[in-house]
PDB file of N, CA, C and O in Angstrom, chain B, residues numbered from 101:
ATOM      1  N   MET B 101      17.173  17.187  40.720  1.00  0.00           N
ATOM      2  CA  MET B 101      15.813  17.649  40.490  1.00  0.00           C
ATOM      3  C   MET B 101      14.994  16.476  39.924  1.00  0.00           C
ATOM      4  O   MET B 101      15.419  15.831  38.965  1.00  0.00           O
ATOM      5  N   PRO B 102      13.837  16.204  40.510  1.00  0.00           N
ATOM      6  CA  PRO B 102      13.014  15.103  39.993  1.00  0.00           C
ATOM      7  C   PRO B 102      12.442  15.432  38.615  1.00  0.00           C
ATOM      8  O   PRO B 102      12.195  16.590  38.277  1.00  0.00           O
ATOM      9  N   ARG B 103      12.245  14.391  37.848  1.00  0.00           N
ATOM     10  CA  ARG B 103      11.679  14.547  36.508  1.00  0.00           C
ATOM     11  C   ARG B 103      10.204  14.927  36.630  1.00  0.00           C
ATOM     12  O   ARG B 103       9.439  14.253  37.320  1.00  0.00           O
ATOM     13  N   ILE B 104       9.810  16.003  35.960  1.00  0.00           N
ATOM     14  CA  ILE B 104       8.422  16.457  35.966  1.00  0.00           C
ATOM     15  C   ILE B 104       7.715  15.809  34.786  1.00  0.00           C
ATOM     16  O   ILE B 104       8.250  15.765  33.678  1.00  0.00           O
ATOM     17  N   THR B 105       6.527  15.312  35.028  1.00  0.00           N
ATOM     18  CA  THR B 105       5.797  14.614  33.971  1.00  0.00           C
ATOM     19  C   THR B 105       4.437  15.251  33.722  1.00  0.00           C
ATOM     20  O   THR B 105       3.939  16.047  34.518  1.00  0.00           O
ATOM     21  N   ILE B 106       3.858  14.871  32.590  1.00  0.00           N
ATOM     22  CA  ILE B 106       2.499  15.263  32.239  1.00  0.00           C
ATOM     23  C   ILE B 106       1.648  14.000  32.197  1.00  0.00           C
ATOM     24  O   ILE B 106       2.172  12.886  32.195  1.00  0.00           O
ATOM     25  N   ARG B 107       0.327  14.186  32.162  1.00  0.00           N
ATOM     26  CA  ARG B 107      -0.533  13.028  31.930  1.00  0.00           C
ATOM     27  C   ARG B 107      -0.147  12.438  30.577  1.00  0.00           C
ATOM     28  O   ARG B 107       0.210  13.186  29.667  1.00  0.00           O
ATOM     29  N   PRO B 108      -0.207  11.133  30.425  1.00  0.00           N
ATOM     30  CA  PRO B 108       0.233  10.493  29.182  1.00  0.00           C
ATOM     31  C   PRO B 108      -0.485  11.020  27.937  1.00  0.00           C
ATOM     32  O   PRO B 108      -1.688  11.283  27.948  1.00  0.00           O
ATOM     33  N   VAL B 109       0.291  11.162  26.873  1.00  0.00           N
ATOM     34  CA  VAL B 109      -0.232  11.499  25.547  1.00  0.00           C
ATOM     35  C   VAL B 109       0.203  10.375  24.614  1.00  0.00           C
ATOM     36  O   VAL B 109       1.387  10.053  24.525  1.00  0.00           O
ATOM     37  N   THR B 110      -0.759   9.786  23.926  1.00  0.00           N
ATOM     38  CA  THR B 110      -0.472   8.702  22.991  1.00  0.00           C
ATOM     39  C   THR B 110      -0.753   9.188  21.582  1.00  0.00           C
ATOM     40  O   THR B 110      -1.837   9.695  21.295  1.00  0.00           O
ATOM     41  N   TYR B 111       0.227   9.030  20.708  1.00  0.00           N
ATOM     42  CA  TYR B 111       0.076   9.469  19.320  1.00  0.00           C
ATOM     43  C   TYR B 111       0.534   8.348  18.391  1.00  0.00           C
ATOM     44  O   TYR B 111       1.258   7.435  18.789  1.00  0.00           O
ATOM     45  N   GLU B 112       0.085   8.449  17.136  1.00  0.00           N
ATOM     46  CA  GLU B 112       0.410   7.422  16.143  1.00  0.00           C
ATOM     47  C   GLU B 112       1.713   7.784  15.442  1.00  0.00           C
ATOM     48  O   GLU B 112       1.800   8.797  14.748  1.00  0.00           O
ATOM     49  N   GLU B 113       2.721   6.945  15.633  1.00  0.00           N
ATOM     50  CA  GLU B 113       4.020   7.150  14.981  1.00  0.00           C
ATOM     51  C   GLU B 113       3.972   6.729  13.518  1.00  0.00           C
ATOM     52  O   GLU B 113       4.420   7.453  12.629  1.00  0.00           O
ATOM     53  N   HIS B 114       3.428   5.559  13.295  1.00  0.00           N
ATOM     54  CA  HIS B 114       3.270   4.981  11.966  1.00  0.00           C
ATOM     55  C   HIS B 114       1.910   4.310  11.961  1.00  0.00           C
ATOM     56  O   HIS B 114       1.300   4.142  13.017  1.00  0.00           O
ATOM     57  N   ALA B 115       1.431   3.929  10.801  1.00  0.00           N
ATOM     58  CA  ALA B 115       0.115   3.294  10.714  1.00  0.00           C
ATOM     59  C   ALA B 115       0.011   2.135  11.706  1.00  0.00           C
ATOM     60  O   ALA B 115       0.713   1.131  11.587  1.00  0.00           O
ATOM     61  N   GLY B 116      -0.867   2.294  12.672  1.00  0.00           N
ATOM     62  CA  GLY B 116      -1.109   1.241  13.641  1.00  0.00           C
ATOM     63  C   GLY B 116      -0.092   1.129  14.768  1.00  0.00           C
ATOM     64  O   GLY B 116      -0.238   0.269  15.637  1.00  0.00           O
ATOM     65  N   LYS B 117       0.941   1.979  14.778  1.00  0.00           N
ATOM     66  CA  LYS B 117       1.965   1.927  15.834  1.00  0.00           C
ATOM     67  C   LYS B 117       1.890   3.219  16.651  1.00  0.00           C
ATOM     68  O   LYS B 117       2.064   4.317  16.122  1.00  0.00           O
ATOM     69  N   PHE B 118       1.630   3.063  17.936  1.00  0.00           N
ATOM     70  CA  PHE B 118       1.442   4.211  18.811  1.00  0.00           C
ATOM     71  C   PHE B 118       2.575   4.324  19.819  1.00  0.00           C
ATOM     72  O   PHE B 118       3.206   3.331  20.182  1.00  0.00           O
ATOM     73  N   ARG B 119       2.818   5.545  20.262  1.00  0.00           N
ATOM     74  CA  ARG B 119       3.813   5.811  21.305  1.00  0.00           C
ATOM     75  C   ARG B 119       3.157   6.710  22.348  1.00  0.00           C
ATOM     76  O   ARG B 119       2.367   7.597  22.023  1.00  0.00           O
ATOM     77  N   THR B 120       3.499   6.461  23.597  1.00  0.00           N
ATOM     78  CA  THR B 120       3.003   7.274  24.699  1.00  0.00           C
ATOM     79  C   THR B 120       4.176   8.012  25.329  1.00  0.00           C
ATOM     80  O   THR B 120       5.217   7.418  25.607  1.00  0.00           O
ATOM     81  N   VAL B 121       3.999   9.313  25.551  1.00  0.00           N
ATOM     82  CA  VAL B 121       5.037  10.117  26.192  1.00  0.00           C
ATOM     83  C   VAL B 121       4.464  10.796  27.435  1.00  0.00           C
ATOM     84  O   VAL B 121       3.268  11.075  27.521  1.00  0.00           O
ATOM     85  N   THR B 122       5.353  11.050  28.388  1.00  0.00           N
ATOM     86  CA  THR B 122       4.935  11.687  29.638  1.00  0.00           C
ATOM     87  C   THR B 122       5.927  12.729  30.146  1.00  0.00           C
ATOM     88  O   THR B 122       5.696  13.343  31.187  1.00  0.00           O
ATOM     89  N   ASP B 123       7.034  12.937  29.420  1.00  0.00           N
ATOM     90  CA  ASP B 123       8.044  13.857  29.931  1.00  0.00           C
ATOM     91  C   ASP B 123       8.622  14.729  28.820  1.00  0.00           C
ATOM     92  O   ASP B 123       8.332  14.536  27.639  1.00  0.00           O
ATOM     93  N   ALA B 124       9.448  15.697  29.229  1.00  0.00           N
ATOM     94  CA  ALA B 124      10.009  16.657  28.280  1.00  0.00           C
ATOM     95  C   ALA B 124      10.847  15.980  27.199  1.00  0.00           C
ATOM     96  O   ALA B 124      10.833  16.409  26.045  1.00  0.00           O
ATOM     97  N   ARG B 125      11.563  14.947  27.557  1.00  0.00           N
ATOM     98  CA  ARG B 125      12.395  14.262  26.557  1.00  0.00           C
ATOM     99  C   ARG B 125      11.528  13.644  25.456  1.00  0.00           C
ATOM    100  O   ARG B 125      11.822  13.803  24.271  1.00  0.00           O
ATOM    101  N   GLY B 126      10.474  12.948  25.842  1.00  0.00           N
ATOM    102  CA  GLY B 126       9.570  12.348  24.863  1.00  0.00           C
ATOM    103  C   GLY B 126       8.846  13.386  24.030  1.00  0.00           C
ATOM    104  O   GLY B 126       8.666  13.213  22.825  1.00  0.00           O
ATOM    105  N   ILE B 127       8.432  14.467  24.678  1.00  0.00           N
ATOM    106  CA  ILE B 127       7.750  15.548  23.965  1.00  0.00           C
ATOM    107  C   ILE B 127       8.699  16.162  22.941  1.00  0.00           C
ATOM    108  O   ILE B 127       8.340  16.331  21.776  1.00  0.00           O
ATOM    109  N   GLY B 128       9.909  16.495  23.379  1.00  0.00           N
ATOM    110  CA  GLY B 128      10.879  17.115  22.477  1.00  0.00           C
ATOM    111  C   GLY B 128      11.208  16.245  21.282  1.00  0.00           C
ATOM    112  O   GLY B 128      11.311  16.740  20.159  1.00  0.00           O
ATOM    113  N   THR B 129      11.373  14.961  21.513  1.00  0.00           N
ATOM    114  CA  THR B 129      11.665  14.033  20.419  1.00  0.00           C
ATOM    115  C   THR B 129      10.532  14.018  19.407  1.00  0.00           C
ATOM    116  O   THR B 129      10.774  14.093  18.203  1.00  0.00           O
ATOM    117  N   ALA B 130       9.308  13.923  19.883  1.00  0.00           N
ATOM    118  CA  ALA B 130       8.155  13.893  18.980  1.00  0.00           C
ATOM    119  C   ALA B 130       8.021  15.203  18.214  1.00  0.00           C
ATOM    120  O   ALA B 130       7.732  15.192  17.017  1.00  0.00           O
ATOM    121  N   LEU B 131       8.225  16.322  18.883  1.00  0.00           N
ATOM    122  CA  LEU B 131       8.132  17.614  18.200  1.00  0.00           C
ATOM    123  C   LEU B 131       9.152  17.701  17.067  1.00  0.00           C
ATOM    124  O   LEU B 131       8.828  18.152  15.968  1.00  0.00           O
ATOM    125  N   MET B 132      10.379  17.269  17.335  1.00  0.00           N
ATOM    126  CA  MET B 132      11.419  17.337  16.304  1.00  0.00           C
ATOM    127  C   MET B 132      11.138  16.397  15.140  1.00  0.00           C
ATOM    128  O   MET B 132      11.463  16.709  13.995  1.00  0.00           O
ATOM    129  N   MET B 133      10.538  15.255  15.427  1.00  0.00           N
ATOM    130  CA  MET B 133      10.285  14.270  14.374  1.00  0.00           C
ATOM    131  C   MET B 133       9.104  14.638  13.477  1.00  0.00           C
ATOM    132  O   MET B 133       9.148  14.388  12.272  1.00  0.00           O
ATOM    133  N   TYR B 134       8.065  15.218  14.036  1.00  0.00           N
ATOM    134  CA  TYR B 134       6.808  15.343  13.299  1.00  0.00           C
ATOM    135  C   TYR B 134       6.362  16.766  12.996  1.00  0.00           C
ATOM    136  O   TYR B 134       5.500  16.957  12.138  1.00  0.00           O
ATOM    137  N   CYS B 135       6.906  17.751  13.655  1.00  0.00           N
ATOM    138  CA  CYS B 135       6.371  19.107  13.538  1.00  0.00           C
ATOM    139  C   CYS B 135       7.298  20.032  12.757  1.00  0.00           C
ATOM    140  O   CYS B 135       8.511  19.832  12.703  1.00  0.00           O
ATOM    141  N   ASP B 136       6.693  21.039  12.162  1.00  0.00           N
ATOM    142  CA  ASP B 136       7.412  22.062  11.407  1.00  0.00           C
ATOM    143  C   ASP B 136       7.867  23.158  12.374  1.00  0.00           C
ATOM    144  O   ASP B 136       7.026  23.787  13.016  1.00  0.00           O
ATOM    145  N   PRO B 137       9.167  23.401  12.493  1.00  0.00           N
ATOM    146  CA  PRO B 137       9.657  24.423  13.419  1.00  0.00           C
ATOM    147  C   PRO B 137       9.125  25.828  13.143  1.00  0.00           C
ATOM    148  O   PRO B 137       9.153  26.681  14.031  1.00  0.00           O
ATOM    149  N   ASP B 138       8.642  26.082  11.932  1.00  0.00           N
ATOM    150  CA  ASP B 138       8.091  27.395  11.614  1.00  0.00           C
ATOM    151  C   ASP B 138       6.636  27.547  12.043  1.00  0.00           C
ATOM    152  O   ASP B 138       6.094  28.651  12.012  1.00  0.00           O
ATOM    153  N   ASP B 139       6.005  26.457  12.440  1.00  0.00           N
ATOM    154  CA  ASP B 139       4.604  26.478  12.855  1.00  0.00           C
ATOM    155  C   ASP B 139       4.498  27.078  14.262  1.00  0.00           C
ATOM    156  O   ASP B 139       5.197  26.638  15.174  1.00  0.00           O
ATOM    157  N   PRO B 140       3.630  28.079  14.442  1.00  0.00           N
ATOM    158  CA  PRO B 140       3.462  28.667  15.778  1.00  0.00           C
ATOM    159  C   PRO B 140       3.057  27.642  16.845  1.00  0.00           C
ATOM    160  O   PRO B 140       3.438  27.781  18.007  1.00  0.00           O
ATOM    161  N   ALA B 141       2.298  26.627  16.465  1.00  0.00           N
ATOM    162  CA  ALA B 141       1.909  25.588  17.435  1.00  0.00           C
ATOM    163  C   ALA B 141       3.144  24.828  17.909  1.00  0.00           C
ATOM    164  O   ALA B 141       3.261  24.501  19.091  1.00  0.00           O
ATOM    165  N   TYR B 142       4.062  24.550  16.992  1.00  0.00           N
ATOM    166  CA  TYR B 142       5.327  23.900  17.366  1.00  0.00           C
ATOM    167  C   TYR B 142       6.110  24.800  18.320  1.00  0.00           C
ATOM    168  O   TYR B 142       6.614  24.340  19.344  1.00  0.00           O
ATOM    169  N   GLN B 143       6.206  26.068  17.981  1.00  0.00           N
ATOM    170  CA  GLN B 143       6.989  26.999  18.784  1.00  0.00           C
ATOM    171  C   GLN B 143       6.447  27.110  20.206  1.00  0.00           C
ATOM    172  O   GLN B 143       7.219  27.150  21.164  1.00  0.00           O
ATOM    173  N   ARG B 144       5.115  27.161  20.346  1.00  0.00           N
ATOM    174  CA  ARG B 144       4.511  27.196  21.683  1.00  0.00           C
ATOM    175  C   ARG B 144       4.832  25.915  22.453  1.00  0.00           C
ATOM    176  O   ARG B 144       5.200  25.957  23.627  1.00  0.00           O
ATOM    177  N   ALA B 145       4.687  24.775  21.772  1.00  0.00           N
ATOM    178  CA  ALA B 145       4.934  23.489  22.432  1.00  0.00           C
ATOM    179  C   ALA B 145       6.406  23.331  22.811  1.00  0.00           C
ATOM    180  O   ALA B 145       6.719  22.810  23.881  1.00  0.00           O
ATOM    181  N   ALA B 146       7.300  23.774  21.947  1.00  0.00           N
ATOM    182  CA  ALA B 146       8.729  23.669  22.245  1.00  0.00           C
ATOM    183  C   ALA B 146       9.092  24.532  23.453  1.00  0.00           C
ATOM    184  O   ALA B 146       9.847  24.103  24.325  1.00  0.00           O
ATOM    185  N   GLU B 147       8.556  25.733  23.499  1.00  0.00           N
ATOM    186  CA  GLU B 147       8.799  26.616  24.649  1.00  0.00           C
ATOM    187  C   GLU B 147       8.246  25.994  25.928  1.00  0.00           C
ATOM    188  O   GLU B 147       8.896  26.019  26.973  1.00  0.00           O
ATOM    189  N   ALA B 148       7.044  25.438  25.837  1.00  0.00           N
ATOM    190  CA  ALA B 148       6.429  24.786  26.999  1.00  0.00           C
ATOM    191  C   ALA B 148       7.258  23.589  27.452  1.00  0.00           C
ATOM    192  O   ALA B 148       7.399  23.340  28.649  1.00  0.00           O
ATOM    193  N   CYS B 149       7.799  22.857  26.499  1.00  0.00           N
ATOM    194  CA  CYS B 149       8.640  21.694  26.814  1.00  0.00           C
ATOM    195  C   CYS B 149       9.886  22.127  27.588  1.00  0.00           C
ATOM    196  O   CYS B 149      10.265  21.488  28.569  1.00  0.00           O
ATOM    197  N   LEU B 150      10.512  23.199  27.150  1.00  0.00           N
ATOM    198  CA  LEU B 150      11.690  23.718  27.856  1.00  0.00           C
ATOM    199  C   LEU B 150      11.329  24.177  29.265  1.00  0.00           C
ATOM    200  O   LEU B 150      12.087  23.960  30.210  1.00  0.00           O
ATOM    201  N   GLU B 151      10.167  24.812  29.398  1.00  0.00           N
ATOM    202  CA  GLU B 151       9.717  25.254  30.715  1.00  0.00           C
ATOM    203  C   GLU B 151       9.426  24.055  31.620  1.00  0.00           C
ATOM    204  O   GLU B 151       9.708  24.092  32.817  1.00  0.00           O
ATOM    205  N   LEU B 152       8.863  22.998  31.041  1.00  0.00           N
ATOM    206  CA  LEU B 152       8.601  21.784  31.814  1.00  0.00           C
ATOM    207  C   LEU B 152       9.914  21.202  32.325  1.00  0.00           C
ATOM    208  O   LEU B 152      10.019  20.822  33.491  1.00  0.00           O
ATOM    209  N   GLU B 153      10.896  21.136  31.463  1.00  0.00           N
ATOM    210  CA  GLU B 153      12.207  20.602  31.852  1.00  0.00           C
ATOM    211  C   GLU B 153      12.825  21.456  32.956  1.00  0.00           C
ATOM    212  O   GLU B 153      13.497  20.942  33.851  1.00  0.00           O
ATOM    213  N   GLY B 154      12.589  22.766  32.881  1.00  0.00           N
ATOM    214  CA  GLY B 154      13.131  23.668  33.894  1.00  0.00           C
ATOM    215  C   GLY B 154      12.311  23.735  35.170  1.00  0.00           C
ATOM    216  O   GLY B 154      12.732  24.352  36.148  1.00  0.00           O
ATOM    217  N   GLY B 155      11.146  23.104  35.166  1.00  0.00           N
ATOM    218  CA  GLY B 155      10.319  23.068  36.362  1.00  0.00           C
ATOM    219  C   GLY B 155       9.405  24.255  36.556  1.00  0.00           C
ATOM    220  O   GLY B 155       8.841  24.430  37.636  1.00  0.00           O
ATOM    221  N   SER B 156       9.245  25.085  35.516  1.00  0.00           N
ATOM    222  CA  SER B 156       8.431  26.290  35.683  1.00  0.00           C
ATOM    223  C   SER B 156       7.147  26.289  34.863  1.00  0.00           C
ATOM    224  O   SER B 156       6.540  27.343  34.674  1.00  0.00           O
ATOM    225  N   ALA B 157       6.725  25.135  34.378  1.00  0.00           N
ATOM    226  CA  ALA B 157       5.548  25.078  33.505  1.00  0.00           C
ATOM    227  C   ALA B 157       4.386  24.385  34.196  1.00  0.00           C
ATOM    228  O   ALA B 157       4.569  23.556  35.087  1.00  0.00           O
ATOM    229  N   ASP B 158       3.193  24.745  33.763  1.00  0.00           N
ATOM    230  CA  ASP B 158       1.988  24.038  34.175  1.00  0.00           C
ATOM    231  C   ASP B 158       1.870  22.795  33.296  1.00  0.00           C
ATOM    232  O   ASP B 158       1.780  22.902  32.073  1.00  0.00           O
ATOM    233  N   ALA B 159       1.870  21.628  33.912  1.00  0.00           N
ATOM    234  CA  ALA B 159       1.888  20.371  33.160  1.00  0.00           C
ATOM    235  C   ALA B 159       0.699  20.227  32.222  1.00  0.00           C
ATOM    236  O   ALA B 159       0.852  19.705  31.118  1.00  0.00           O
ATOM    237  N   GLU B 160      -0.474  20.675  32.630  1.00  0.00           N
ATOM    238  CA  GLU B 160      -1.648  20.558  31.758  1.00  0.00           C
ATOM    239  C   GLU B 160      -1.531  21.468  30.541  1.00  0.00           C
ATOM    240  O   GLU B 160      -1.969  21.100  29.451  1.00  0.00           O
ATOM    241  N   GLN B 161      -0.950  22.643  30.712  1.00  0.00           N
ATOM    242  CA  GLN B 161      -0.759  23.541  29.570  1.00  0.00           C
ATOM    243  C   GLN B 161       0.270  22.966  28.600  1.00  0.00           C
ATOM    244  O   GLN B 161       0.106  23.062  27.384  1.00  0.00           O
ATOM    245  N   VAL B 162       1.317  22.375  29.137  1.00  0.00           N
ATOM    246  CA  VAL B 162       2.326  21.725  28.293  1.00  0.00           C
ATOM    247  C   VAL B 162       1.669  20.622  27.475  1.00  0.00           C
ATOM    248  O   VAL B 162       1.901  20.507  26.272  1.00  0.00           O
ATOM    249  N   ARG B 163       0.859  19.824  28.127  1.00  0.00           N
ATOM    250  CA  ARG B 163       0.166  18.727  27.450  1.00  0.00           C
ATOM    251  C   ARG B 163      -0.733  19.267  26.342  1.00  0.00           C
ATOM    252  O   ARG B 163      -0.733  18.746  25.227  1.00  0.00           O
ATOM    253  N   PHE B 164      -1.496  20.308  26.650  1.00  0.00           N
ATOM    254  CA  PHE B 164      -2.386  20.928  25.666  1.00  0.00           C
ATOM    255  C   PHE B 164      -1.586  21.440  24.466  1.00  0.00           C
ATOM    256  O   PHE B 164      -1.960  21.188  23.321  1.00  0.00           O
ATOM    257  N   ASP B 165      -0.495  22.152  24.718  1.00  0.00           N
ATOM    258  CA  ASP B 165       0.327  22.702  23.633  1.00  0.00           C
ATOM    259  C   ASP B 165       0.955  21.592  22.792  1.00  0.00           C
ATOM    260  O   ASP B 165       1.044  21.717  21.570  1.00  0.00           O
ATOM    261  N   PHE B 166       1.386  20.517  23.433  1.00  0.00           N
ATOM    262  CA  PHE B 166       1.980  19.383  22.721  1.00  0.00           C
ATOM    263  C   PHE B 166       0.958  18.731  21.797  1.00  0.00           C
ATOM    264  O   PHE B 166       1.255  18.470  20.632  1.00  0.00           O
ATOM    265  N   ILE B 167      -0.224  18.470  22.300  1.00  0.00           N
ATOM    266  CA  ILE B 167      -1.278  17.868  21.479  1.00  0.00           C
ATOM    267  C   ILE B 167      -1.623  18.784  20.314  1.00  0.00           C
ATOM    268  O   ILE B 167      -1.791  18.313  19.188  1.00  0.00           O
ATOM    269  N   ALA B 168      -1.730  20.081  20.565  1.00  0.00           N
ATOM    270  CA  ALA B 168      -2.053  21.035  19.497  1.00  0.00           C
ATOM    271  C   ALA B 168      -0.989  21.012  18.402  1.00  0.00           C
ATOM    272  O   ALA B 168      -1.321  21.073  17.218  1.00  0.00           O
ATOM    273  N   ALA B 169       0.278  20.926  18.780  1.00  0.00           N
ATOM    274  CA  ALA B 169       1.360  20.899  17.787  1.00  0.00           C
ATOM    275  C   ALA B 169       1.313  19.623  16.960  1.00  0.00           C
ATOM    276  O   ALA B 169       1.480  19.667  15.741  1.00  0.00           O
ATOM    277  N   LEU B 170       1.089  18.489  17.609  1.00  0.00           N
ATOM    278  CA  LEU B 170       0.997  17.232  16.863  1.00  0.00           C
ATOM    279  C   LEU B 170      -0.179  17.261  15.893  1.00  0.00           C
ATOM    280  O   LEU B 170      -0.041  16.876  14.731  1.00  0.00           O
ATOM    281  N   GLU B 171      -1.323  17.713  16.366  1.00  0.00           N
ATOM    282  CA  GLU B 171      -2.500  17.761  15.495  1.00  0.00           C
ATOM    283  C   GLU B 171      -2.289  18.728  14.337  1.00  0.00           C
ATOM    284  O   GLU B 171      -2.729  18.455  13.220  1.00  0.00           O
ATOM    285  N   ALA B 172      -1.624  19.856  14.585  1.00  0.00           N
ATOM    286  CA  ALA B 172      -1.330  20.807  13.506  1.00  0.00           C
ATOM    287  C   ALA B 172      -0.426  20.176  12.451  1.00  0.00           C
ATOM    288  O   ALA B 172      -0.478  20.549  11.279  1.00  0.00           O
ATOM    289  N   ALA B 173       0.400  19.222  12.869  1.00  0.00           N
ATOM    290  CA  ALA B 173       1.304  18.526  11.946  1.00  0.00           C
ATOM    291  C   ALA B 173       0.631  17.331  11.273  1.00  0.00           C
ATOM    292  O   ALA B 173       1.252  16.644  10.462  1.00  0.00           O
ATOM    293  N   GLY B 174      -0.633  17.084  11.605  1.00  0.00           N
ATOM    294  CA  GLY B 174      -1.355  15.979  10.984  1.00  0.00           C
ATOM    295  C   GLY B 174      -1.151  14.640  11.666  1.00  0.00           C
ATOM    296  O   GLY B 174      -1.464  13.600  11.087  1.00  0.00           O
ATOM    297  N   VAL B 175      -0.634  14.647  12.881  1.00  0.00           N
ATOM    298  CA  VAL B 175      -0.401  13.415  13.631  1.00  0.00           C
ATOM    299  C   VAL B 175      -1.664  13.083  14.423  1.00  0.00           C
ATOM    300  O   VAL B 175      -2.234  13.948  15.088  1.00  0.00           O
ATOM    301  N   PHE B 176      -2.098  11.823  14.347  1.00  0.00           N
ATOM    302  CA  PHE B 176      -3.271  11.393  15.106  1.00  0.00           C
ATOM    303  C   PHE B 176      -2.890  11.239  16.572  1.00  0.00           C
ATOM    304  O   PHE B 176      -1.921  10.558  16.907  1.00  0.00           O
ATOM    305  N   VAL B 177      -3.669  11.885  17.442  1.00  0.00           N
ATOM    306  CA  VAL B 177      -3.451  11.791  18.885  1.00  0.00           C
ATOM    307  C   VAL B 177      -4.641  11.074  19.495  1.00  0.00           C
ATOM    308  O   VAL B 177      -5.792  11.457  19.285  1.00  0.00           O
ATOM    309  N   ARG B 178      -4.349  10.037  20.246  1.00  0.00           N
ATOM    310  CA  ARG B 178      -5.392   9.292  20.959  1.00  0.00           C
ATOM    311  C   ARG B 178      -5.458   9.887  22.359  1.00  0.00           C
ATOM    312  O   ARG B 178      -4.628   9.577  23.213  1.00  0.00           O
ATOM    313  N   ASP B 179      -6.445  10.740  22.586  1.00  0.00           N
ATOM    314  CA  ASP B 179      -6.559  11.444  23.861  1.00  0.00           C
ATOM    315  C   ASP B 179      -7.796  10.955  24.606  1.00  0.00           C
ATOM    316  O   ASP B 179      -8.924  11.236  24.201  1.00  0.00           O
ATOM    317  N   PRO B 180      -7.576  10.215  25.708  1.00  0.00           N
ATOM    318  CA  PRO B 180      -8.733   9.686  26.449  1.00  0.00           C
ATOM    319  C   PRO B 180      -9.549  10.771  27.116  1.00  0.00           C
ATOM    320  O   PRO B 180     -10.548  10.477  27.772  1.00  0.00           O
TER     321      PRO B 180
END
């Protein structure tokens, strides 16, 4: 099965250091590192990430949910 991707999302990992992700693996890693699992925004994004990996998600919705979870966790997202 080919890897399904989203439009790139760039977020700040540390002061002045940014990372760009485009797939479920990158999204999942960022969610685990920066987000609170009890936060509903995290839960939506995690579910969307699993659906993306399984091939049943809308990529734009996954991207939206991922950005919302990062922002809820206080992570700066550079969204063009």
